[in-house]
Structures are given as C-alpha cells and as structure tokens.
C-alpha cells in the first residue's frame, strides 16, 4: 500500500450545534474526555469516559452510559468498570488507573472496549504501569479484562544477606529495623532468603529453606543477635556465603537467580582477598548489592563491581539504612525481571497498553506508548492470542540505529483495508521530534513495515491522531487522515494541521501540501470519527469528499460554524463546554442543494419603446422570472418540502437605483416561499425617469433557507447569490 498526499481541509458547515444534546459531569473528573456512540437492544446511548473519576484519592476513572432521546431529564449512569476489571493472582494497583481514557466500539456493534492505561501492579515494592482494557458486552457487562503486558511476578530467586556483625556496627537495633523492612517486601515462596553473619569468623543465621512465609521470616529477623568481633572479615563472609549458603543442602534451587546483599561498615581486614572473592562470585553468576554503612567502605571495599553503580548504596550511619530499603528492593526486583527469559517483562513494565485502541475485523490493536523506554509499540491481538513486537520492530535497521528517543509508537493506531490486504497504522508523534507514522503488515506472527510517513516540523506531534475513511462504501479504505495538532502556522502560533493521504497501490507519496489555516481557529487535535452505519449522529464532515466518493482538486478553505454556540469551544479537539468538562453531542443535518436561475422578458431596455404606464408616466417595465430547484442529498426517504427566503435588489452597486419594483415601489424586495422540488416566481420592476446607461443595470438575487437552525443545511460549496445585468445594447450574465 502506498499513500499519496492530498490537499487537506475539514469543514463543519452541516453540524447542528444549536439543537444538540448535552450531558454534564464534574470538571475535576475530566468527564467527557472520550465519547463513543453506542446502540443495543435498549436503544441508543452515548458512552462518556471520565478518566479521573474518584479523584483526588484514587482517580480510578470510569465510563458513563447516557441515554439518547429520553428527554432533557435523562441522567448518565456510571458503569463501575474499575471494580469489575481485574487480573487474578497479582497485587493490583487501580489507583490512578484512569479508566475511560480510551473508548472504542467493537466493529460488529457487540459491545465496546474501555481502557485504563495507568493500571498497574506490584512486584515486591516495584510498581509496573502496564495498562488494562475492559471488554464490555452490549448489555454493559464486563466479559473479560485485557492486559497482555501484565506478567506474573517472577520472583524465583535465592537471596543471601551477608551481614557485618562486628563491634564497629552500632547500634544493632538499626540493623534489625533495616532487615525487617527489607524482608517484609519479599514474597517468600517464589523467593527464599538466607542470612550469613560475620565478624572475626562467619556463621549461618538462616538457611534459604528455613522459612515458608514472609511473616515468620520477619519475626525471626527481629531476634537476630549481633555476632560481634574485633575484626571485619568481609571477604571471608562473602566467600563463605558463596560456597555454603547457595547449596542444595541449605535450600538453594538449581536454575534460580542468585542474589547477594552485603551490609558492611567498610573496614575489611582481609581486603587483599576481595578481588579473588568477587571474581569467584561473578563466575558463579551471583548478582551482588553492596551497602556501605561508613564512608570508608567506598574507598577500601572492593566487593562491588565498580561499573555497577546502581548496585551500590552508601549511607552515613546505621540509622540511615532504613531510608534505602525501597530503592534496594526496586533494584533487586527490577533486576530479576530483566534477567534470563523475562527480558520482555521489564521492557514492557511501563508499557501503558491501551493508551490507544483500534478494533477491526482483523483483531484489536493496543497502543503501548511506554514500552521499551517510551519508544512505544503496538500489541496485536488476533483471536485469543497476543503479539508483543520486539524492541526493534518499528525501526529500519538499514538506515537507523535503535536509540531510546521516546518516540511514543502507538500514540494512536488504525487499520486500512485494501485489495492487497489489511495494513496496520501506528503513530509516533515524538519520533525524531517531528513525528512519524508507520504502516505495516501483520500475518499473525511477523510484523513487516511497508512504509513510513514523516512529519515536517519539530514539535508538531505529527501522527498523534489517525483516522481512516471508506469514502465510497466499497469496503476498502480510501483515505488516511493524520493530525499534527501542534503544527506552527505562519503567525507563530499552534494552528494545527491535518494531512490527507489517498491510499493507492501505484502512486508514490507526493510532497506535502499545506492547508489554508485561519489564525483564529483552534488546532485540529482530534480527527473526529465517521458516523456508524444508518446513523445521522455525525460529528464532522470532510468537504473534500463528495457524494460520489471522489476528491476534488480545489483550493479548499477551512471553515467553522458562522453562529457558534457560546458553550462550544475547542471544536476540533473534543467537544467540551467552556465552563466545565461536559459532553455536547451535536448532530449532523442533511445537506441540501438550492439552485437559482433568473431571466428577463426583455433582451434590452429601449426607453423609446415604453411597455407600461406607472402613475401616469410611460416607461419601460421588465419582468424578472426567478426559478429555484431544491433537492436533499440523502439516501433515506426525506421530505423535500421546505421554506426558502430570497431577496432582489436593483443596482446594488449604486447609491441611487435606476429602477423600482412595482410590488414594493422600492429598489429592494424580499419574499418567503414554500418549495418542494421546483418553484418559479415573477417580479416586475420599472425604470426611473432619468436614466444613466453608462453601465448596465444589475439585478442581484440573494437566497437561502428560511429556517437555518433546523432541518437540512445548504451545501456550503454552492452559491447563494446571483447577479444578472440588463443594458441598452447587450445583456451579459455573471454569477457569484
């Protein structure tokens, strides 16, 4: 699939904002952040996301269902999705999960997906933010929870604490307080803990297999006595732990990660043996974390690999040990997650899957902007299986070096159906600072990039909004819209820009064209979705797309409603109230065509041949015949009977007119009329006594619908005025 750039423009001339429907909610809950039309056996609904519902304490978020067509007193009902959305056998963190940040309907109309990308869970003291989605049925029941990047906490590790018990450690109570807090965050079972204490000599305090619960381990750790001793035999303590503590006889398990936590005052009396002991630990695959209670440790103790600064903690005294417990635990548990076969768990730990969602006949796409150090990715679901792409999937190894650039791949996602198959589309608005859109194939196993579309301006957020359209309803995608909401215009303000790409298999990408922008308009930071089949709840129309499904090569202008409601702001972002974050549902109106023609019964005016007598004076009278043709561009059966208004003006460009209408005895006349399909009216005007025929006499016709607030709206691309001229010699026509 190849995309060709087209001249873009958005138009909203047929949006009926005055007769819309409004649902209100708390501004602090971000009520109305997302909206989705929905229909089931009970009727039509508007689903409204409120991602900060429950703040300031929890901010779990939620989704509301709001009935459509039940009168102004209808209230929205909270669905309580966070309570029903859960993953078993993990320590969930639903606070700040922001449920309702993403909201999409299933393509078959059977239910919808609501996501909370800030959903997290705990592994020990480490919180992972993986995101979660709730699959909701058409009857608003949660069918299942989708969280493909959640991993079971793989804490299968043997941890041996090598504890300095010499006399230089004082007070001992601070050591036991540190042990209690540190051990309390370890899940005994998957993890085992042993303790070795040293001073002049070395002794085993606990074996790895001695305790089966965290509670028993913590209770006994509080009772550990200080070993005492005048010497600090650090190397001996480490080597004894290596040789004896990590043995099957003391509860060590084959194939399980080995971790050693060394707590010392830094004064090692066998410092000459440390290098050899450290190398032996490395050869045995033991990961070491060192805590220096005194500053002298940092100068003399070599038990720590100097390259691994994140494995080293230096505290001023024993009392300060308690302050590093959380950091130490986070390092250990994060280390475990990045080890061995669990690399993807760590790389997806902050994935925020569900930040964006797209559902299609081919499956579900979950944008995961936090994956791989916020470079992002897209999790693909097909059936009951999920595909988590590898780290380098969305970069070209031939021209790019993978770097942690925080590109946010998956900020928005879409799919396109073509004769060549299904293509998937992912936006990365921060890629290379200018943004990028990746188009790729997915065969159920492998992802193949076919094309990249690149932004042209730094900071424009190109690719943050994507939308595909099937213009001619042939089941194939015709148009891809790409939003760059922070695009800087010529006035150095963020006007935004929408790029329109035509999907073609043969045409290359053309050079970008810039749409005209009105500096008074807001940045188009959301490309609004097309209507569902058989519904008229349109939020936006693309003027470039005609009824025949073709794109016209014209110089389009951006347009907004002429009579904007005071409650409607940020129209192209999301439809919110200026006073609070409410949801305003606006309906589309049928588009009508009103054409006009005007003819005269005289080819020219000859004052020497009067045709009428006005108030005893012979003069020339001209009969103007005005005909209107009216039709509604709609596939459904719609009444075409409506009321139109029109006005005629003589010599509109002159201060003093050279004629008057017989009905009004004035240069102007206005009328309303009822029309079904075709209507003709006649209006006669006469010439004044003294005529100046240096230029032709112009008759101007202005016309439109009598009621512009309801019913169909006129096609904004058609003229609503007509000018015709009559002269002494010739007659010419102009239209505008």
XYZ file of C-alpha atoms in Angstrom:
736
model
C 0.000 0.000 0.000
C 1.322 3.411 -0.942
C -0.174 6.655 0.287
C -0.441 9.790 -1.816
C -0.601 13.146 -0.104
C -3.659 15.249 -0.927
C -4.657 18.792 -0.144
C -6.489 18.598 3.184
C -9.329 20.518 4.714
C -12.017 19.982 7.302
C -15.424 21.601 7.189
C -18.254 21.693 9.672
C -20.973 23.510 7.726
C -23.603 20.821 8.343
C -23.174 20.438 12.110
C -26.312 21.272 14.061
C -24.919 22.576 17.333
C -27.963 24.554 18.441
C -30.198 21.509 18.705
C -27.577 19.253 20.229
C -27.693 17.210 23.388
C -25.624 17.998 26.463
C -24.514 15.778 29.347
C -22.754 17.348 32.306
C -20.234 15.994 34.781
C -17.542 17.185 37.192
C -14.701 19.078 35.577
C -12.219 17.605 38.037
C -13.128 14.089 36.840
C -12.382 15.000 33.204
C -15.943 13.986 32.334
C -16.211 13.958 28.544
C -12.544 13.231 27.841
C -13.683 10.450 25.491
C -17.056 9.824 23.856
C -18.475 6.986 21.810
C -21.826 6.337 20.161
C -23.369 3.014 21.063
C -26.574 1.125 20.332
C -28.055 -2.035 21.816
C -31.482 -3.607 22.233
C -32.387 -0.967 24.823
C -31.795 1.946 22.479
C -29.147 4.487 21.617
C -26.506 5.670 24.065
C -23.573 7.967 24.357
C -20.666 6.430 26.267
C -18.604 9.040 28.088
C -15.181 8.495 29.611
C -14.269 10.171 32.895
C -10.653 9.077 33.495
C -10.124 10.957 36.772
C -13.327 9.797 38.462
C -12.663 9.224 42.161
C -10.036 11.917 42.498
C -8.238 13.168 44.446
C -7.911 9.978 46.493
C -7.993 7.234 43.863
C -8.680 8.571 40.360
C -9.643 5.144 39.088
C -11.742 6.690 36.345
C -14.891 5.188 34.870
C -17.303 5.201 31.938
C -20.874 6.513 31.928
C -23.769 5.430 29.730
C -26.054 8.301 28.775
C -29.407 7.637 27.052
C -30.196 9.415 23.796
C -33.691 10.659 23.050
C -35.124 10.222 26.545
C -35.658 13.894 27.219
C -33.614 16.590 28.965
C -34.019 14.995 32.401
C -32.164 11.822 31.434
C -29.214 11.083 33.700
C -25.968 9.312 32.942
C -25.266 6.058 34.776
C -21.790 5.092 35.964
C -20.793 1.576 34.887
C -18.309 0.899 37.737
C -15.835 -0.698 35.357
C -12.747 -0.469 37.634
C -14.369 -2.735 40.212
C -15.196 -5.337 37.564
C -11.907 -5.103 35.665
C -9.306 -7.312 37.295
C -6.414 -9.694 36.694
C -6.215 -12.608 39.170
C -3.199 -13.622 41.231
C -1.372 -10.299 41.182
C -1.188 -7.326 43.539
C -3.225 -4.818 41.521
C -2.890 -1.049 41.812
C -6.082 0.529 40.488
C -5.457 3.952 41.959
C -4.792 6.367 39.098
C -5.653 3.691 36.514
C -7.605 6.347 34.513
C -10.293 4.018 33.180
C -12.099 5.658 30.281
C -9.023 7.313 28.785
C -9.665 5.191 25.701
C -13.106 4.172 24.493
C -13.926 2.340 21.244
C -16.885 0.315 19.993
C -16.415 -3.171 18.601
C -16.804 -3.233 14.808
C -19.684 -5.715 14.903
C -21.633 -3.476 17.284
C -21.462 -6.103 20.004
C -20.020 -4.204 22.939
C -17.063 -1.907 23.385
C -13.594 -1.615 24.898
C -12.725 0.825 27.677
C -9.117 1.161 28.796
C -7.164 2.485 31.739
C -3.554 2.856 30.557
C -2.329 3.808 34.043
C -3.379 0.491 35.594
C -0.511 -1.099 37.486
C 0.526 -3.924 39.748
C 3.199 -4.575 42.337
C 6.116 -6.952 42.304
C 7.525 -6.545 45.764
C 7.954 -2.791 46.137
C 8.203 -2.210 42.387
C 5.107 -0.881 40.637
C 4.656 -1.639 36.955
C 2.303 0.521 34.839
C 1.130 -1.823 32.104
C -2.416 -0.680 31.390
C -5.611 -2.698 31.141
C -8.755 -2.784 28.997
C -12.239 -3.950 29.853
C -14.192 -5.856 27.206
C -17.812 -4.845 27.818
C -20.833 -6.567 26.289
C -23.775 -4.865 24.603
C -25.668 -5.205 27.893
C -22.889 -3.326 29.734
C -21.460 -6.402 31.458
C -17.695 -6.899 31.680
C -16.853 -10.027 29.697
C -13.135 -10.127 30.390
C -10.131 -7.959 31.158
C -7.365 -7.490 28.599
C -3.855 -6.824 29.894
C -1.372 -8.591 27.608
C 1.711 -6.887 29.055
C 0.997 -7.914 32.642
C 3.454 -10.597 33.718
C 3.285 -12.813 36.735
C 5.848 -11.586 39.233
C 8.695 -13.965 38.525
C 10.426 -13.688 41.886
C 12.068 -17.100 41.848
C 15.371 -16.089 43.362
C 17.603 -17.107 46.238
C 18.708 -14.095 48.268
C 21.530 -14.370 50.788
C 22.205 -11.413 53.073
C 25.826 -11.176 54.217
C 25.610 -9.176 57.438
C 28.503 -7.406 59.155
C 28.086 -8.204 62.844
C 31.389 -6.805 64.097
C 31.639 -4.449 67.051
C 32.037 -1.438 64.761
C 28.356 -1.736 63.803
C 26.391 0.251 66.363
C 23.563 0.431 67.310
C 22.429 -3.043 66.282
C 18.745 -2.107 66.536
C 19.080 -0.050 63.361
C 20.330 -3.140 61.541
C 17.343 -5.235 62.645
C 14.945 -2.422 61.677
C 16.504 -2.398 58.210
C 16.172 -6.184 57.955
C 12.515 -6.155 58.990
C 11.519 -3.509 56.451
C 13.555 -5.052 53.648
C 12.383 -8.628 54.267
C 8.731 -7.567 54.562
C 8.595 -6.731 50.851
C 9.853 -10.151 49.750
C 7.300 -12.771 48.797
C 8.585 -15.938 50.422
C 7.801 -18.896 48.210
C 8.966 -17.703 44.818
C 11.824 -16.076 46.726
C 13.911 -17.569 49.519
C 16.140 -15.719 51.970
C 19.188 -16.858 53.902
C 21.352 -14.789 56.251
C 25.069 -15.127 56.925
C 26.703 -13.050 59.665
C 30.403 -12.355 60.050
C 32.903 -10.620 62.319
C 36.072 -12.425 63.368
C 34.517 -15.524 61.802
C 31.423 -16.496 59.808
C 28.168 -18.208 60.809
C 24.878 -19.135 59.129
C 21.906 -17.437 60.791
C 19.116 -18.618 58.461
C 19.153 -21.169 55.659
C 17.343 -20.442 52.384
C 14.718 -23.113 53.031
C 14.183 -22.325 56.711
C 11.034 -20.158 56.441
C 7.953 -20.655 54.271
C 6.196 -17.344 54.954
C 7.298 -13.733 54.961
C 5.715 -13.212 58.372
C 7.837 -15.937 60.006
C 10.988 -14.618 58.365
C 10.401 -11.053 59.579
C 9.504 -12.178 63.093
C 12.719 -14.163 63.453
C 14.887 -11.496 61.837
C 13.980 -9.148 64.659
C 15.620 -11.577 67.091
C 18.961 -11.951 65.302
C 21.790 -11.221 67.758
C 24.887 -9.271 66.829
C 27.770 -11.648 66.139
C 30.405 -9.206 67.499
C 34.125 -9.388 66.887
C 37.115 -7.064 66.719
C 37.780 -7.774 63.067
C 35.661 -7.328 59.937
C 36.350 -10.303 57.685
C 34.286 -9.158 54.711
C 35.998 -11.311 52.096
C 35.620 -14.384 54.283
C 31.916 -13.657 54.813
C 31.256 -13.250 51.089
C 33.230 -16.357 50.151
C 31.532 -18.481 52.812
C 28.115 -17.362 51.592
C 29.113 -18.171 48.016
C 30.394 -21.650 48.837
C 27.925 -22.755 51.513
C 24.728 -20.649 51.532
C 23.927 -21.275 47.849
C 23.923 -25.081 48.170
C 21.034 -27.527 47.878
C 21.658 -28.651 51.456
C 20.778 -25.153 52.682
C 17.788 -24.759 50.346
C 19.271 -23.321 47.150
C 17.420 -24.260 43.967
C 19.065 -25.098 40.651
C 18.496 -22.590 37.858
C 17.188 -19.884 40.198
C 18.736 -16.418 40.188
C 21.313 -15.916 42.957
C 21.422 -12.558 44.724
C 23.789 -11.475 47.490
C 23.170 -8.370 49.620
C 26.287 -7.302 51.542
C 25.968 -4.987 54.548
C 29.322 -3.838 55.964
C 30.885 -0.970 57.855
C 33.558 -0.730 55.197
C 36.516 -1.739 57.328
C 37.698 -5.004 55.776
C 40.628 -6.734 57.473
C 41.029 -9.227 54.611
C 40.877 -6.672 51.843
C 43.672 -8.447 49.976
C 41.314 -11.382 49.243
C 38.394 -9.318 47.938
C 39.345 -9.240 44.258
C 39.603 -13.016 44.067
C 36.356 -13.489 46.012
C 34.473 -11.045 43.787
C 35.655 -12.845 40.649
C 34.511 -16.167 42.094
C 31.027 -14.690 42.696
C 30.890 -13.476 39.126
C 31.929 -16.894 37.854
C 29.094 -18.452 39.882
C 26.550 -15.968 38.461
C 25.826 -14.277 41.789
C 24.471 -10.734 41.457
C 25.738 -8.551 44.304
C 24.308 -5.463 46.001
C 26.556 -3.684 48.496
C 25.592 -1.312 51.291
C 28.368 0.725 52.896
C 27.383 1.946 56.336
C 30.504 4.087 56.635
C 32.152 6.249 54.025
C 35.416 4.324 54.399
C 33.741 1.408 52.584
C 33.587 3.388 49.389
C 37.364 3.940 49.481
C 38.559 0.487 50.518
C 35.989 -2.248 49.956
C 36.237 -3.831 46.501
C 33.430 -6.349 46.815
C 31.339 -4.292 44.379
C 31.963 -4.197 40.654
C 32.792 -0.521 40.164
C 30.909 -0.397 36.851
C 27.599 -1.226 38.517
C 26.967 1.977 40.397
C 23.253 1.222 40.647
C 24.175 -1.846 42.747
C 25.904 0.274 45.386
C 24.354 2.150 48.319
C 26.361 4.412 50.611
C 24.750 5.573 53.856
C 26.226 7.803 56.506
C 25.359 5.664 59.506
C 23.272 2.734 60.720
C 20.147 4.851 61.244
C 20.141 5.854 57.571
C 19.826 2.234 56.435
C 16.050 2.370 56.754
C 15.880 5.036 54.036
C 17.306 2.872 51.254
C 15.043 -0.150 51.696
C 12.601 0.762 48.919
C 15.372 1.629 46.479
C 17.203 -1.608 47.226
C 14.049 -3.670 46.769
C 13.257 -1.940 43.490
C 16.726 -2.698 42.150
C 16.528 -6.348 43.099
C 13.049 -6.960 41.703
C 13.771 -4.974 38.544
C 16.966 -6.971 38.142
C 15.035 -10.199 38.332
C 12.564 -9.042 35.730
C 15.303 -8.240 33.235
C 17.119 -11.491 33.688
C 17.038 -14.649 31.658
C 13.782 -15.262 29.811
C 11.958 -12.352 31.404
C 13.506 -9.506 29.435
C 10.219 -8.622 27.716
C 8.545 -8.248 31.100
C 10.919 -5.481 32.105
C 10.855 -3.811 28.717
C 7.057 -3.744 28.816
C 6.827 -2.881 32.516
C 5.747 0.717 31.856
C 4.029 -0.036 28.537
C 0.661 1.624 29.288
C -1.058 -0.637 26.778
C -4.487 0.689 25.898
C -3.255 4.269 25.609
C -4.865 3.959 22.194
C -7.086 1.182 20.852
C -8.411 0.234 17.447
C -10.832 -2.607 16.812
C -11.411 -4.095 13.386
C -12.486 -7.288 11.680
C -8.868 -8.442 11.824
C -8.456 -8.011 15.581
C -7.507 -5.458 18.204
C -4.572 -3.046 18.236
C -3.393 -1.751 21.606
C -1.040 1.208 21.572
C 1.619 0.869 24.277
C 3.481 4.176 24.312
C 5.564 3.378 27.405
C 7.102 0.191 26.060
C 10.849 -0.052 25.529
C 11.782 3.119 27.408
C 8.834 5.030 25.935
C 9.802 4.330 22.365
C 6.470 2.529 22.321
C 4.984 -0.345 20.376
C 1.634 -1.815 19.308
C 0.336 -5.026 20.857
C -1.597 -7.042 18.282
C -4.492 -9.321 19.217
C -5.820 -11.945 16.847
C -8.396 -14.291 18.319
C -7.250 -15.196 21.805
C -3.551 -14.661 21.126
C -1.461 -11.523 21.583
C 1.688 -10.475 19.775
C 4.117 -8.192 21.602
C 6.540 -6.877 18.960
C 10.252 -6.954 19.631
C 12.188 -3.897 20.659
C 13.493 -3.010 17.199
C 10.338 -3.803 15.211
C 9.411 -0.213 14.399
C 12.784 0.992 13.155
C 14.676 0.412 9.925
C 17.988 -1.306 10.752
C 19.427 -0.314 7.369
C 19.150 3.418 7.962
C 18.586 3.800 11.690
C 20.363 2.921 14.853
C 17.962 1.998 17.613
C 18.073 4.684 20.284
C 15.937 5.477 23.289
C 14.276 8.503 21.739
C 10.879 8.183 23.426
C 9.044 8.246 20.106
C 5.708 7.068 21.581
C 4.878 4.480 18.921
C 1.228 3.565 19.435
C 0.062 7.039 20.458
C -2.765 6.372 18.016
C -3.493 3.302 15.899
C -5.665 2.466 12.890
C -6.076 -0.137 10.157
C -6.733 0.096 6.433
C -8.415 -2.455 4.164
C -7.158 -2.622 0.582
C -7.302 -5.059 -2.294
C -3.774 -6.058 -1.299
C -4.898 -6.971 2.216
C -5.045 -5.363 5.650
C -2.477 -2.761 6.657
C -1.939 -1.505 10.185
C -1.006 2.061 11.050
C 0.727 3.411 14.163
C 1.596 6.996 15.025
C 4.762 8.040 16.867
C 4.399 11.812 17.389
C 7.723 12.266 19.199
C 9.865 10.243 16.809
C 12.898 12.317 15.823
C 10.984 15.277 17.322
C 8.968 15.700 14.095
C 6.747 12.628 14.346
C 6.249 9.593 12.169
C 3.501 7.211 11.064
C 4.397 3.571 10.410
C 2.361 1.358 8.073
C 2.859 -2.369 8.340
C 1.508 -5.840 7.691
C 0.854 -8.482 10.316
C 0.418 -12.140 9.395
C -0.361 -13.371 12.889
C 3.295 -13.881 13.742
C 5.543 -11.371 11.980
C 5.306 -7.609 11.529
C 6.639 -6.163 8.279
C 6.995 -2.400 7.883
C 5.908 -1.278 4.404
C 6.087 2.495 4.657
C 6.919 5.406 6.961
C 5.247 8.817 6.733
C 7.300 11.547 8.370
C 6.333 14.847 9.938
C 7.889 18.041 8.675
C 8.003 20.299 11.715
C 9.644 19.833 15.108
C 7.116 19.590 17.911
C 4.070 19.391 15.636
C 3.045 15.988 17.082
C 2.535 14.562 13.622
C 0.898 11.140 13.986
C -0.791 11.762 17.320
C -4.211 11.471 15.652
C -5.080 8.959 12.934
C -8.322 8.182 11.117
C -9.125 6.082 8.055
C -12.183 6.504 5.841
C -14.004 4.333 3.324
C -15.400 7.108 1.165
C -17.300 5.200 -1.494
C -18.541 2.383 0.789
C -16.836 -0.370 -1.197
C -15.310 -1.955 1.949
C -11.844 -0.651 1.032
C -10.122 2.226 2.769
C -9.679 5.314 0.610
C -8.313 7.997 2.917
C -5.892 8.258 5.840
C -6.057 11.422 7.938
C -3.007 12.286 10.054
C -3.248 15.046 12.635
C -0.408 17.343 13.690
C -2.221 19.398 16.355
C 0.780 21.494 17.394
C 1.822 22.498 13.893
C 3.058 26.081 13.980
C 1.429 28.379 11.470
C 2.799 31.496 9.760
C 1.722 33.650 12.692
C 3.952 31.581 15.010
C 1.041 30.099 16.884
C -0.145 26.497 17.142
C -2.833 26.294 14.483
C -2.505 22.593 13.828
C -2.631 20.766 10.531
C -4.402 17.704 9.171
C -2.726 15.712 6.409
C -4.911 13.762 3.987
C -3.386 10.734 2.257
C -5.110 8.864 -0.532
C -4.448 5.152 -0.380
C -3.160 3.797 -3.671
C -1.167 0.769 -4.750
C 0.600 2.510 -7.613
C 1.121 6.179 -6.752
C 4.132 7.373 -4.743
C 3.909 9.777 -1.841
C 3.611 13.309 -3.146
C 5.191 16.318 -1.486
C 3.171 17.667 1.447
C 0.708 20.450 0.731
C -0.286 22.937 3.378
C -3.963 23.577 4.078
C -5.150 27.089 4.459
C -5.393 27.991 8.138
C -7.363 30.700 9.862
C -5.264 32.004 12.721
C -8.411 32.411 14.789
C -9.223 28.715 14.729
C -8.152 26.155 17.291
C -5.635 23.466 16.416
C -7.369 20.346 14.994
C -6.021 17.990 17.619
C -8.611 15.290 17.106
C -9.812 13.903 13.798
C -13.407 13.084 14.572
C -14.776 9.677 13.706
C -17.133 8.979 10.809
C -20.718 8.009 11.659
C -21.826 4.496 12.246
C -23.927 2.912 9.521
C -27.545 4.135 9.387
C -26.947 6.842 11.970
C -27.009 10.574 11.446
C -25.042 11.470 14.555
C -22.178 12.912 12.558
C -19.529 14.935 14.298
C -17.598 16.076 11.272
C -17.749 16.125 7.504
C -14.850 16.260 5.131
C -15.665 18.760 2.426
C -13.158 17.264 0.052
C -15.171 14.069 -0.107
C -18.115 14.480 -2.452
C -21.239 12.364 -2.584
C -19.763 10.306 -5.423
C -16.807 9.368 -3.252
C -14.282 11.427 -5.191
C -11.761 14.015 -4.123
C -11.987 17.345 -5.900
C -8.778 19.132 -6.831
C -9.716 22.512 -5.442
C -8.192 25.056 -3.115
C -10.307 24.392 -0.069
C -10.665 26.811 2.816
C -11.070 25.844 6.436
C -14.458 26.722 7.806
C -16.239 26.730 11.125
C -19.864 27.404 12.085
C -20.898 31.003 11.465
C -23.111 31.207 14.546
C -21.116 29.357 17.166
C -22.755 28.495 20.450
C -21.119 30.114 23.472
C -20.821 26.672 25.074
C -18.858 25.201 22.195
C -15.098 25.552 22.424
C -12.133 23.538 21.188
C -14.444 22.219 18.485
C -11.834 20.173 16.675
C -10.310 18.738 19.840
C -13.137 17.201 21.750
C -16.487 18.826 22.153
C -16.406 20.301 25.629
C -18.091 23.131 27.454
C -16.286 26.344 28.203
C -17.498 26.254 31.807
C -16.759 22.641 32.672
C -15.771 19.390 31.049
C -19.187 18.332 29.827
C -20.092 16.412 26.718
C -22.080 18.127 23.997
C -23.443 15.821 21.358
C -24.025 17.573 18.059
C -25.987 16.038 15.222
C -25.329 16.311 11.554
C -28.015 17.741 9.317
C -28.957 16.622 5.845
C -27.200 18.597 3.145
C -29.461 20.245 0.580
C -28.848 21.892 -2.778
C -30.688 25.057 -3.748
C -30.054 26.316 -7.269
C -31.445 29.534 -8.736
C -31.936 30.932 -12.235
C -33.116 34.377 -13.278
C -34.328 35.508 -16.711
C -35.883 38.703 -18.127
C -38.666 39.105 -20.674
C -36.743 41.849 -22.472
C -33.458 41.359 -24.219
C -32.648 45.046 -23.805
C -34.132 48.225 -22.422
C -35.284 50.749 -25.022
C -36.704 53.907 -23.473
C -38.068 54.916 -26.859
C -40.460 51.984 -26.687
C -42.384 52.147 -23.353
C -44.071 48.957 -22.244
C -46.102 50.166 -19.225
C -47.586 53.206 -17.512
C -46.687 53.943 -13.892
C -48.613 56.715 -12.149
C -49.448 58.368 -15.489
C -45.899 58.126 -16.820
C -44.917 55.940 -19.734
C -41.799 53.901 -19.045
C -40.212 50.527 -19.573
C -41.212 47.604 -17.347
C -39.141 44.436 -17.091
C -40.425 41.127 -15.777
C -37.838 39.086 -13.848
C -38.578 35.377 -13.612
C -36.805 33.647 -10.721
C -36.783 29.833 -10.609
C -35.465 27.626 -7.801
C -34.589 23.927 -7.798
C -34.281 22.168 -4.439
C -33.105 18.663 -3.506
C -31.712 16.867 -0.465
C -28.570 14.759 -0.783
C -29.599 11.786 1.311
C -30.016 8.065 0.743
C -33.004 7.867 3.065
C -36.515 8.993 2.205
C -36.748 12.607 3.303
C -39.416 15.218 2.679
C -38.148 17.883 0.311
C -40.828 20.415 1.242
C -39.233 23.424 2.895
C -39.453 27.196 3.126
C -36.926 29.378 1.366
C -36.219 33.095 1.522
C -34.950 35.328 -1.254
C -34.428 38.987 -1.981
C -33.994 41.033 -5.176
C -32.038 44.283 -5.345
C -31.735 46.715 -8.256
C -28.434 48.449 -8.888
C -26.888 47.076 -5.694
C -23.551 48.702 -6.522
C -25.038 52.194 -6.995
C -26.068 54.693 -4.362
C -29.250 55.537 -6.276
C -31.040 52.824 -8.192
C -32.345 53.365 -11.721
C -35.458 51.284 -11.164
C -38.057 50.166 -8.626
C -40.102 47.034 -8.083
C -43.797 47.517 -8.766
C -44.830 45.491 -5.706
C -42.802 47.497 -3.188
C -42.092 50.741 -5.045
C -38.544 50.301 -3.793
C -35.228 49.114 -5.171
C -35.495 46.043 -2.883
C -38.000 43.304 -2.285
C -37.970 40.227 -0.019
C -40.145 37.128 -0.115
C -40.533 33.718 1.526
C -41.894 30.767 -0.411
C -42.637 27.081 0.041
C -40.814 24.755 -2.327
C -40.898 21.010 -2.874
C -38.704 20.450 -5.896
C -39.192 23.327 -8.317
C -40.604 26.828 -7.929
C -40.821 29.873 -10.217
C -41.929 33.406 -9.291
C -42.316 36.618 -11.319
C -41.416 40.122 -10.199
C -41.765 43.261 -12.304
C -39.703 46.432 -11.993
C -39.905 49.754 -13.875
C -37.326 52.287 -14.926
C -36.918 55.776 -13.476
C -37.443 58.965 -15.479
C -33.816 59.985 -15.884
C -31.634 57.082 -16.797
C -27.875 56.893 -16.879
C -26.848 53.957 -19.013
C -23.111 54.324 -18.781
C -23.147 50.847 -17.255
C -25.717 48.030 -17.316
C -28.474 47.782 -14.712
C -27.696 44.946 -12.284
C -30.339 42.772 -10.648
C -28.993 40.900 -7.598
C -30.634 37.803 -6.149
C -29.748 36.500 -2.665
C -31.389 33.294 -1.457
C -31.253 30.638 1.244
C -33.323 28.588 3.664
C -35.823 30.436 5.807
C -35.047 28.358 8.906
C -31.305 27.885 9.288
C -31.464 26.444 12.812
C -33.222 23.177 11.999
C -33.779 20.844 9.102
C -31.351 20.481 6.212
C -28.428 22.820 5.692
C -27.366 24.150 2.323
C -24.266 22.761 0.685
C -21.590 25.270 1.557
C -19.875 24.860 -1.799
C -22.836 26.168 -3.819
C -23.527 29.883 -4.460
C -26.326 31.653 -2.598
C -26.374 34.727 -4.798
C -26.854 35.513 -8.471
C -26.253 38.712 -10.426
C -27.636 39.476 -13.896
C -27.442 42.653 -15.895
C -29.581 44.398 -18.494
C -28.168 47.049 -20.843
C -29.314 49.124 -23.811
C -27.227 47.165 -26.227
C -26.330 43.752 -24.857
C -27.106 41.515 -21.969
C -24.435 39.626 -20.034
C -24.511 37.122 -17.209
C -22.266 36.771 -14.138
C -22.662 34.518 -11.143
C -21.049 34.606 -7.698
